[in-house]
Amino acid sequence: MNQRLSRADTIGLGLMTFAFFLGAGNIIFPPLEGQMAGTNVLSAMSGFLITAVGLPLISIIAVARVGGGLPSMTTDLPKGTGTFAAVLLFIIIGPAFATPRTGLVAYEMAIKPLTGVLEGDNQLELFGDITLDKTQALVTTLFFAVTLVFSWSRGKLIDSIGKILTPALFLLLICLAIGVIVAPQGTLSSPAESYQEMAFTKGFIGGYNTMDTFAALMFGMLLVDILRSKGVTDPKATYKYLVIAGLIAAAGLAFVYISLFWLGATSATVAPGADNGGVVLAAYVQALFGQPGQWILSGVVLLACLTTAVGLVSTCADYFSTLTPLRYRQWVIVLSIICALVANVGLSQLIALSIPVLMALYPLAIALVALTFVRPWLPNPRTSFRTVMGVALIFSLLDGVRSISALQKVDGIKWLLDKQTEYMPLSGQGMAWVLPTAIMLVLVFLIPAKKSEQGSPSKA
């Protein structure tokens, strides 16, 4: 059987991989990171690229290595772990964070700059200190109503539109990158206090926000299936083409993120004190291209957010319908309603709420990917997986708790976190998990093998 792809198919696979990752939500994080990093932009950008570009693509290859996605990657963990992890990841990229974020990005970047809504004149008091942004509520409700309509038939129509929108969004970002280089709207400013000494780790953790590693663990097998449909079934050939596709996608993502970081680093004049990257990007486009540029940005971002939302709702509804008595369309309704409600916490608030969750779960994903790669050489995979993942879980939970400022006021928790910072390297930077997990990943090679130990999972 022919195990080779044509050059056109190889490039197409790479562009498809790039399209899987690039969404309107991804472009809101680098501008704010860049603005806060200021003169330390290169350091922050390096950390961001590791977790937002390198790790997701390595994760795809890890999925291909075992040939079965999360269930195969978690065979050495307690029974049901694979299903639990999949449900958790679908909740995160679905109704909890990523999908509501698409509606908020559409509002912040596409609608708000055109309407000129003033925060103080647009608030509806509900009870106590809780208020509701009326325009935001209207826009996000309509957004997810349209999402529901397109998701009803599993997003078949919007899939075709998405094939046009991703190139359009990338073309717009290329024009923006050229504009940033040719006519920057400011100079590099002094870094924010937290970025003065920890720019790299702040960028590294900032890359968590893209959630692309989680997404890669979920759709990595889709790329393997695409290769199989084209006649590529040999594991070595599969790895070869996945690596090539990964390099193409990585080049595109790196270009987008680097240009947006530089945009953010030179945006202090046009978007001072911005609380999210959507505000930074919209203000920069307005300053660079004027109102016509803002109209173009609004149109592309609005439609790109819609295609992403439809894809996520359809995927989540399809998966949850296999686990519960509810049918696909019933899940579409439930998810659309939940997303519309969650979206009304506001973009900056939603990002802030997601940080503790990502701080707790991203290290686990990183550890799982690392273990998947070294599994063939582990003497006792079952014990090794459980030990390394257990250690990563303990310290990542502490990092997650540390990122919740309210909990740091509780005496017992504050004492525990203070002790952690005192004795654990990188704890103050939110990366206490790194050293103990790395050490344990080395020590598990010393665990003796058991006769009953199963062999490696079959490769793709």
XYZ file of C-alpha atoms in Angstrom:
460
model
C 0.000 0.000 0.000
C 1.195 3.516 -0.805
C 2.291 5.140 2.470
C 3.070 8.553 0.997
C 1.132 11.810 0.748
C 1.429 14.234 -2.117
C 3.050 17.569 -1.389
C -0.343 19.282 -1.660
C -1.939 16.857 0.816
C 0.981 17.276 3.234
C 0.689 21.065 3.162
C -3.080 20.749 3.464
C -2.717 18.597 6.580
C -0.420 21.209 8.110
C -2.826 24.044 7.331
C -5.687 21.991 8.762
C -3.711 21.476 11.978
C -3.062 25.217 12.092
C -6.760 25.924 11.588
C -7.679 23.560 14.444
C -5.660 25.707 16.847
C -6.198 29.232 15.519
C -9.392 30.857 16.723
C -10.448 34.336 17.656
C -10.104 33.427 21.322
C -6.419 32.651 20.895
C -5.572 36.122 19.645
C -6.723 37.960 22.771
C -3.997 36.708 25.117
C -0.671 37.707 23.462
C -1.525 41.453 23.181
C -2.145 41.849 26.915
C 0.848 39.671 27.807
C 3.006 41.805 25.513
C 1.756 45.069 27.009
C 2.409 43.905 30.556
C 5.847 42.512 29.642
C 6.983 45.754 27.976
C 10.738 45.724 27.566
C 10.789 42.097 28.779
C 8.591 41.040 25.856
C 11.099 38.539 24.431
C 11.338 36.632 27.699
C 7.563 36.504 28.222
C 6.989 35.564 24.587
C 9.452 32.656 24.827
C 7.567 31.155 27.770
C 4.228 31.655 26.020
C 5.381 29.935 22.828
C 6.430 26.843 24.774
C 2.957 26.194 26.216
C 0.837 27.726 23.436
C 2.674 26.286 20.405
C 5.194 23.594 21.293
C 3.223 21.657 23.889
C -0.043 21.294 21.894
C 1.789 19.997 18.859
C 3.859 17.560 20.916
C 0.591 16.395 22.469
C -0.809 15.513 19.046
C 2.227 13.363 18.344
C 1.842 11.715 21.770
C -1.767 10.836 20.937
C -0.649 9.389 17.607
C 2.050 7.385 19.362
C -0.451 5.272 21.294
C -3.039 5.242 18.517
C -6.081 5.592 20.757
C -6.260 9.034 22.319
C -6.848 9.595 26.032
C -8.171 6.065 26.738
C -4.875 4.557 25.533
C -2.756 7.234 27.231
C -4.421 6.520 30.587
C -4.469 2.690 30.542
C -1.912 2.577 33.372
C -4.024 4.833 35.604
C -7.032 3.665 37.670
C -9.992 2.349 35.695
C -12.275 5.078 34.405
C -9.561 7.741 34.506
C -9.615 8.132 30.732
C -13.359 8.761 30.638
C -13.193 11.103 33.637
C -10.334 13.063 32.031
C -12.220 13.300 28.730
C -15.377 14.565 30.454
C -13.342 17.112 32.398
C -11.584 18.374 29.278
C -14.857 18.605 27.351
C -16.370 20.640 30.189
C -13.387 23.010 30.167
C -13.303 23.539 26.399
C -17.089 23.454 26.367
C -19.569 25.152 28.698
C -17.174 26.135 31.488
C -14.616 28.380 29.779
C -13.612 28.122 26.119
C -17.058 28.205 24.492
C -18.531 31.077 26.577
C -15.281 32.926 25.843
C -16.096 32.938 22.126
C -19.253 34.956 22.784
C -17.373 37.368 25.022
C -14.571 37.850 22.490
C -17.196 38.541 19.830
C -18.693 41.216 22.094
C -15.401 42.798 23.221
C -13.686 42.841 19.810
C -16.519 42.923 17.281
C -19.492 44.726 18.826
C -18.290 46.948 21.653
C -15.743 48.974 19.608
C -18.448 49.765 17.035
C -21.208 50.704 19.485
C -19.040 52.769 21.827
C -20.907 51.495 24.882
C -19.884 53.168 28.131
C -19.469 50.827 31.086
C -21.152 53.070 33.627
C -24.221 53.780 31.504
C -24.891 50.188 30.594
C -25.117 48.368 33.920
C -28.280 46.815 35.292
C -28.269 46.263 39.056
C -29.624 42.849 39.975
C -29.100 42.460 43.725
C -26.375 43.448 46.141
C -23.183 44.297 44.280
C -24.076 42.108 41.303
C -24.663 43.974 38.048
C -25.347 42.897 34.475
C -24.002 44.517 31.313
C -27.207 44.890 29.284
C -25.594 45.087 25.838
C -23.259 42.212 26.625
C -26.198 40.092 27.802
C -28.132 40.857 24.615
C -25.182 40.158 22.304
C -24.117 36.913 23.995
C -27.726 35.649 24.106
C -28.147 36.276 20.380
C -24.706 34.828 19.691
C -25.476 31.514 21.363
C -28.974 31.428 19.868
C -27.330 31.533 16.425
C -24.789 28.960 17.641
C -27.665 26.678 18.626
C -29.242 26.985 15.161
C -26.023 26.117 13.323
C -25.174 23.317 15.774
C -28.587 21.713 15.278
C -27.324 19.825 12.220
C -23.845 19.282 13.664
C -22.544 22.498 12.125
C -22.349 21.173 8.547
C -22.983 24.597 6.976
C -20.686 26.477 9.337
C -17.877 23.989 8.599
C -17.809 25.191 5.013
C -17.840 28.825 6.117
C -15.003 28.097 8.561
C -12.776 26.962 5.704
C -13.008 30.513 4.364
C -12.849 32.346 7.687
C -9.604 30.866 9.000
C -7.608 32.038 5.944
C -9.387 35.405 6.161
C -8.467 35.773 9.830
C -4.869 34.789 9.127
C -4.670 37.270 6.232
C -5.986 40.008 8.508
C -3.360 39.119 11.121
C -0.632 39.272 8.441
C -1.762 42.791 7.486
C -1.803 43.712 11.171
C 1.717 42.304 11.672
C 3.014 44.369 8.734
C 1.333 47.449 10.171
C 2.900 46.861 13.593
C 6.364 46.664 12.013
C 5.959 49.545 9.555
C 3.984 51.928 11.753
C 4.119 50.930 15.454
C 1.733 52.960 17.572
C 4.142 53.359 20.484
C 7.415 52.306 22.030
C 8.283 49.580 24.512
C 7.129 50.545 27.984
C 8.384 49.464 31.380
C 7.152 46.000 32.380
C 4.425 45.576 34.975
C 5.675 44.692 38.439
C 4.961 40.962 38.104
C 6.813 40.859 34.778
C 9.982 42.555 35.979
C 11.569 39.417 37.443
C 9.271 36.620 36.269
C 8.490 37.488 32.651
C 9.334 34.006 31.333
C 7.206 32.099 33.857
C 4.339 34.587 33.489
C 4.402 33.984 29.742
C 4.699 30.215 30.272
C 1.600 30.195 32.483
C -0.132 32.695 30.198
C 0.052 30.105 27.425
C -2.257 27.885 29.481
C -5.106 30.242 28.584
C -5.187 29.079 24.981
C -6.248 25.618 26.260
C -4.753 24.188 23.068
C -3.007 21.304 24.836
C -6.393 20.108 26.087
C -7.808 20.486 22.591
C -4.838 18.612 21.101
C -5.472 15.647 23.388
C -9.045 15.560 22.123
C -8.587 15.955 18.361
C -5.143 14.429 17.889
C -6.749 11.163 16.815
C -8.723 13.040 14.167
C -5.466 13.801 12.367
C -4.445 10.150 12.576
C -7.823 9.154 11.099
C -7.356 11.662 8.277
C -4.002 10.110 7.448
C -5.530 6.626 7.510
C -8.271 7.757 5.121
C -5.526 8.761 2.704
C -3.873 5.372 2.947
C -1.165 6.225 5.494
C -1.358 3.494 8.144
C 2.280 2.695 8.867
C 3.298 4.128 12.299
C 6.570 5.540 10.999
C 4.861 7.260 8.077
C 2.158 8.580 10.429
C 4.744 10.124 12.753
C 6.597 11.599 9.791
C 3.573 13.408 8.405
C 2.363 14.500 11.829
C 5.755 16.070 12.502
C 5.676 17.861 9.129
C 2.113 19.043 9.764
C 3.156 20.130 13.241
C 6.026 22.199 11.912
C 3.747 23.941 9.400
C 1.167 24.668 12.094
C 3.855 25.751 14.558
C 5.300 28.200 12.047
C 1.889 29.780 11.506
C 1.035 29.964 15.202
C 4.462 31.343 16.099
C 4.077 34.066 13.480
C 0.675 35.060 14.859
C 1.767 35.054 18.502
C 5.063 36.868 17.924
C 3.393 39.664 15.960
C 0.633 40.018 18.570
C 3.160 40.089 21.412
C 5.013 42.901 19.677
C 1.708 44.689 19.067
C 0.938 44.473 22.762
C 4.397 45.631 23.786
C 3.945 48.831 21.739
C 0.300 49.448 22.747
C 0.646 51.299 26.047
C -0.159 54.616 24.339
C -3.281 53.513 22.440
C -4.693 51.118 25.079
C -3.456 52.181 28.520
C -4.695 50.147 31.468
C -6.530 47.564 29.345
C -7.890 44.622 31.340
C -7.936 42.101 28.481
C -6.275 41.526 25.125
C -9.457 42.091 23.154
C -9.459 45.739 24.235
C -5.770 46.088 23.308
C -6.197 44.592 19.849
C -9.355 46.569 19.021
C -7.747 49.855 20.116
C -4.578 49.127 18.120
C -6.519 48.314 14.941
C -8.548 51.503 15.394
C -5.363 53.559 15.740
C -3.584 51.830 12.854
C -6.319 51.473 10.241
C -9.128 53.701 11.478
C -12.824 52.818 11.394
C -12.658 50.745 8.155
C -10.073 48.493 9.773
C -12.273 48.079 12.825
C -15.239 47.066 10.662
C -13.147 44.425 8.921
C -11.769 43.140 12.235
C -15.253 43.035 13.736
C -16.687 41.060 10.836
C -13.917 38.480 10.701
C -13.710 38.044 14.494
C -17.483 37.748 14.883
C -17.729 35.007 12.269
C -14.556 33.270 13.470
C -15.942 33.191 17.012
C -19.187 31.749 15.681
C -17.468 28.924 13.790
C -15.413 28.080 16.888
C -18.501 28.104 19.117
C -20.447 25.869 16.744
C -17.549 23.442 16.508
C -17.155 23.243 20.293
C -20.881 22.921 21.043
C -21.314 20.257 18.359
C -18.299 18.276 19.556
C -19.309 18.436 23.227
C -22.941 17.575 22.499
C -21.877 14.629 20.364
C -19.596 13.278 23.115
C -21.988 13.821 26.040
C -24.826 12.162 24.096
C -22.773 8.933 24.080
C -22.543 8.961 27.886
C -26.058 10.030 28.917
C -29.711 9.366 27.976
C -29.960 12.873 26.481
C -29.781 12.977 22.695
C -27.469 15.198 20.625
C -29.967 18.015 20.018
C -31.027 18.066 23.659
C -27.385 18.564 24.627
C -27.067 21.348 22.055
C -29.902 23.216 23.782
C -28.491 22.620 27.266
C -24.954 23.657 26.305
C -26.081 26.777 24.432
C -28.117 27.964 27.426
C -25.261 27.294 29.867
C -22.763 29.107 27.625
C -25.045 32.139 27.315
C -25.357 32.316 31.113
C -21.644 31.809 31.827
C -20.676 34.403 29.212
C -22.311 37.147 31.241
C -19.636 37.119 33.916
C -17.538 39.213 31.513
C -14.367 38.388 29.567
C -11.841 39.577 32.156
C -13.731 37.854 34.964
C -14.069 34.592 33.010
C -10.339 34.550 32.285
C -9.631 35.192 35.978
C -11.953 32.336 37.000
C -10.293 29.937 34.571
C -6.750 30.570 35.833
C -6.940 28.393 39.012
C -8.449 25.522 37.016
C -5.771 25.740 34.328
C -3.012 26.052 36.937
C -4.245 22.813 38.510
C -4.838 20.794 35.337
C -2.222 21.884 32.802
C 0.685 20.280 34.703
C -1.223 16.991 34.653
C -1.554 17.192 30.878
C 2.166 17.958 30.565
C 3.075 15.030 32.826
C 0.782 12.664 30.905
C 2.336 13.636 27.571
C 5.865 13.163 28.982
C 4.970 9.744 30.410
C 3.436 8.689 27.088
C 6.714 9.350 25.315
C 8.907 7.489 27.839
C 6.508 4.597 28.532
C 8.297 2.049 26.298
C 11.389 2.357 28.492
C 9.677 2.310 31.906
C 10.317 -0.929 33.859
C 6.967 -0.643 35.633
C 4.595 1.626 33.651
C 1.571 1.106 35.900
C 3.316 2.214 39.094
C 5.291 4.897 37.273
C 2.229 6.581 35.767
C 0.349 6.610 39.070
C 3.338 7.933 41.007
C 4.270 10.740 38.629
C 0.672 11.836 38.040
C -0.007 11.740 41.791
C 2.959 13.989 42.563
C 2.040 16.366 39.732
C -1.550 16.512 41.018
C -0.562 17.401 44.594
C 1.687 20.289 43.638
C -0.442 21.566 40.772
C -3.427 21.762 43.153
C -1.301 23.876 45.496
C -0.422 26.158 42.569
C -4.100 26.373 41.673
C -5.074 27.257 45.240
C -2.335 29.889 45.376
C -3.865 31.628 42.348
C -7.163 32.087 44.243
C -6.507 35.274 46.192
C -9.524 34.801 48.487
C -8.180 31.496 49.829
C -4.872 33.092 50.769
C -6.720 34.994 53.491
C -7.664 31.743 55.259
C -5.115 31.194 58.047
C -4.550 27.453 57.586
C -4.279 27.650 53.812
C -2.090 30.750 53.995
C 0.306 28.967 56.360
C 0.502 25.962 54.021
C 1.156 28.169 50.986
C 3.793 30.189 52.847
C 5.604 26.985 53.790
C 5.356 25.810 50.203
C 6.968 29.027 48.966
C 9.670 28.780 51.617
C 10.788 25.258 50.752
C 9.729 24.650 47.136
C 11.633 26.196 44.195
C 9.446 28.080 41.664
C 6.454 27.973 44.021
C 6.207 31.754 44.122
C 6.011 31.738 40.327
C 3.146 29.253 40.158
C 5.321 26.358 38.992
C 5.940 24.359 42.166
C 5.009 21.197 40.283
C 7.984 21.330 37.910
C 10.858 20.142 40.126
C 9.120 17.322 42.076
C 7.442 16.025 38.910
C 10.736 16.065 36.987
C 12.569 14.314 39.807
C 9.883 11.655 40.077
C 9.906 11.180 36.299
C 13.582 10.222 36.615
C 13.207 8.075 39.739
C 10.467 5.865 38.255
C 13.077 4.332 35.961
C 14.473 2.705 39.124
C 11.191 0.995 40.045
C 11.589 -2.756 39.440
C 9.386 -4.404 36.837
C 6.575 -6.777 37.760
C 5.980 -10.029 35.970
C 2.328 -9.148 35.563
C 3.137 -5.791 33.976
C 1.404 -5.372 30.656
C 3.277 -4.412 27.525
C 3.129 -1.047 25.853
C -0.125 0.048 24.245
C -0.251 -0.690 20.556
C 1.049 2.120 18.411
C -0.763 3.746 15.576
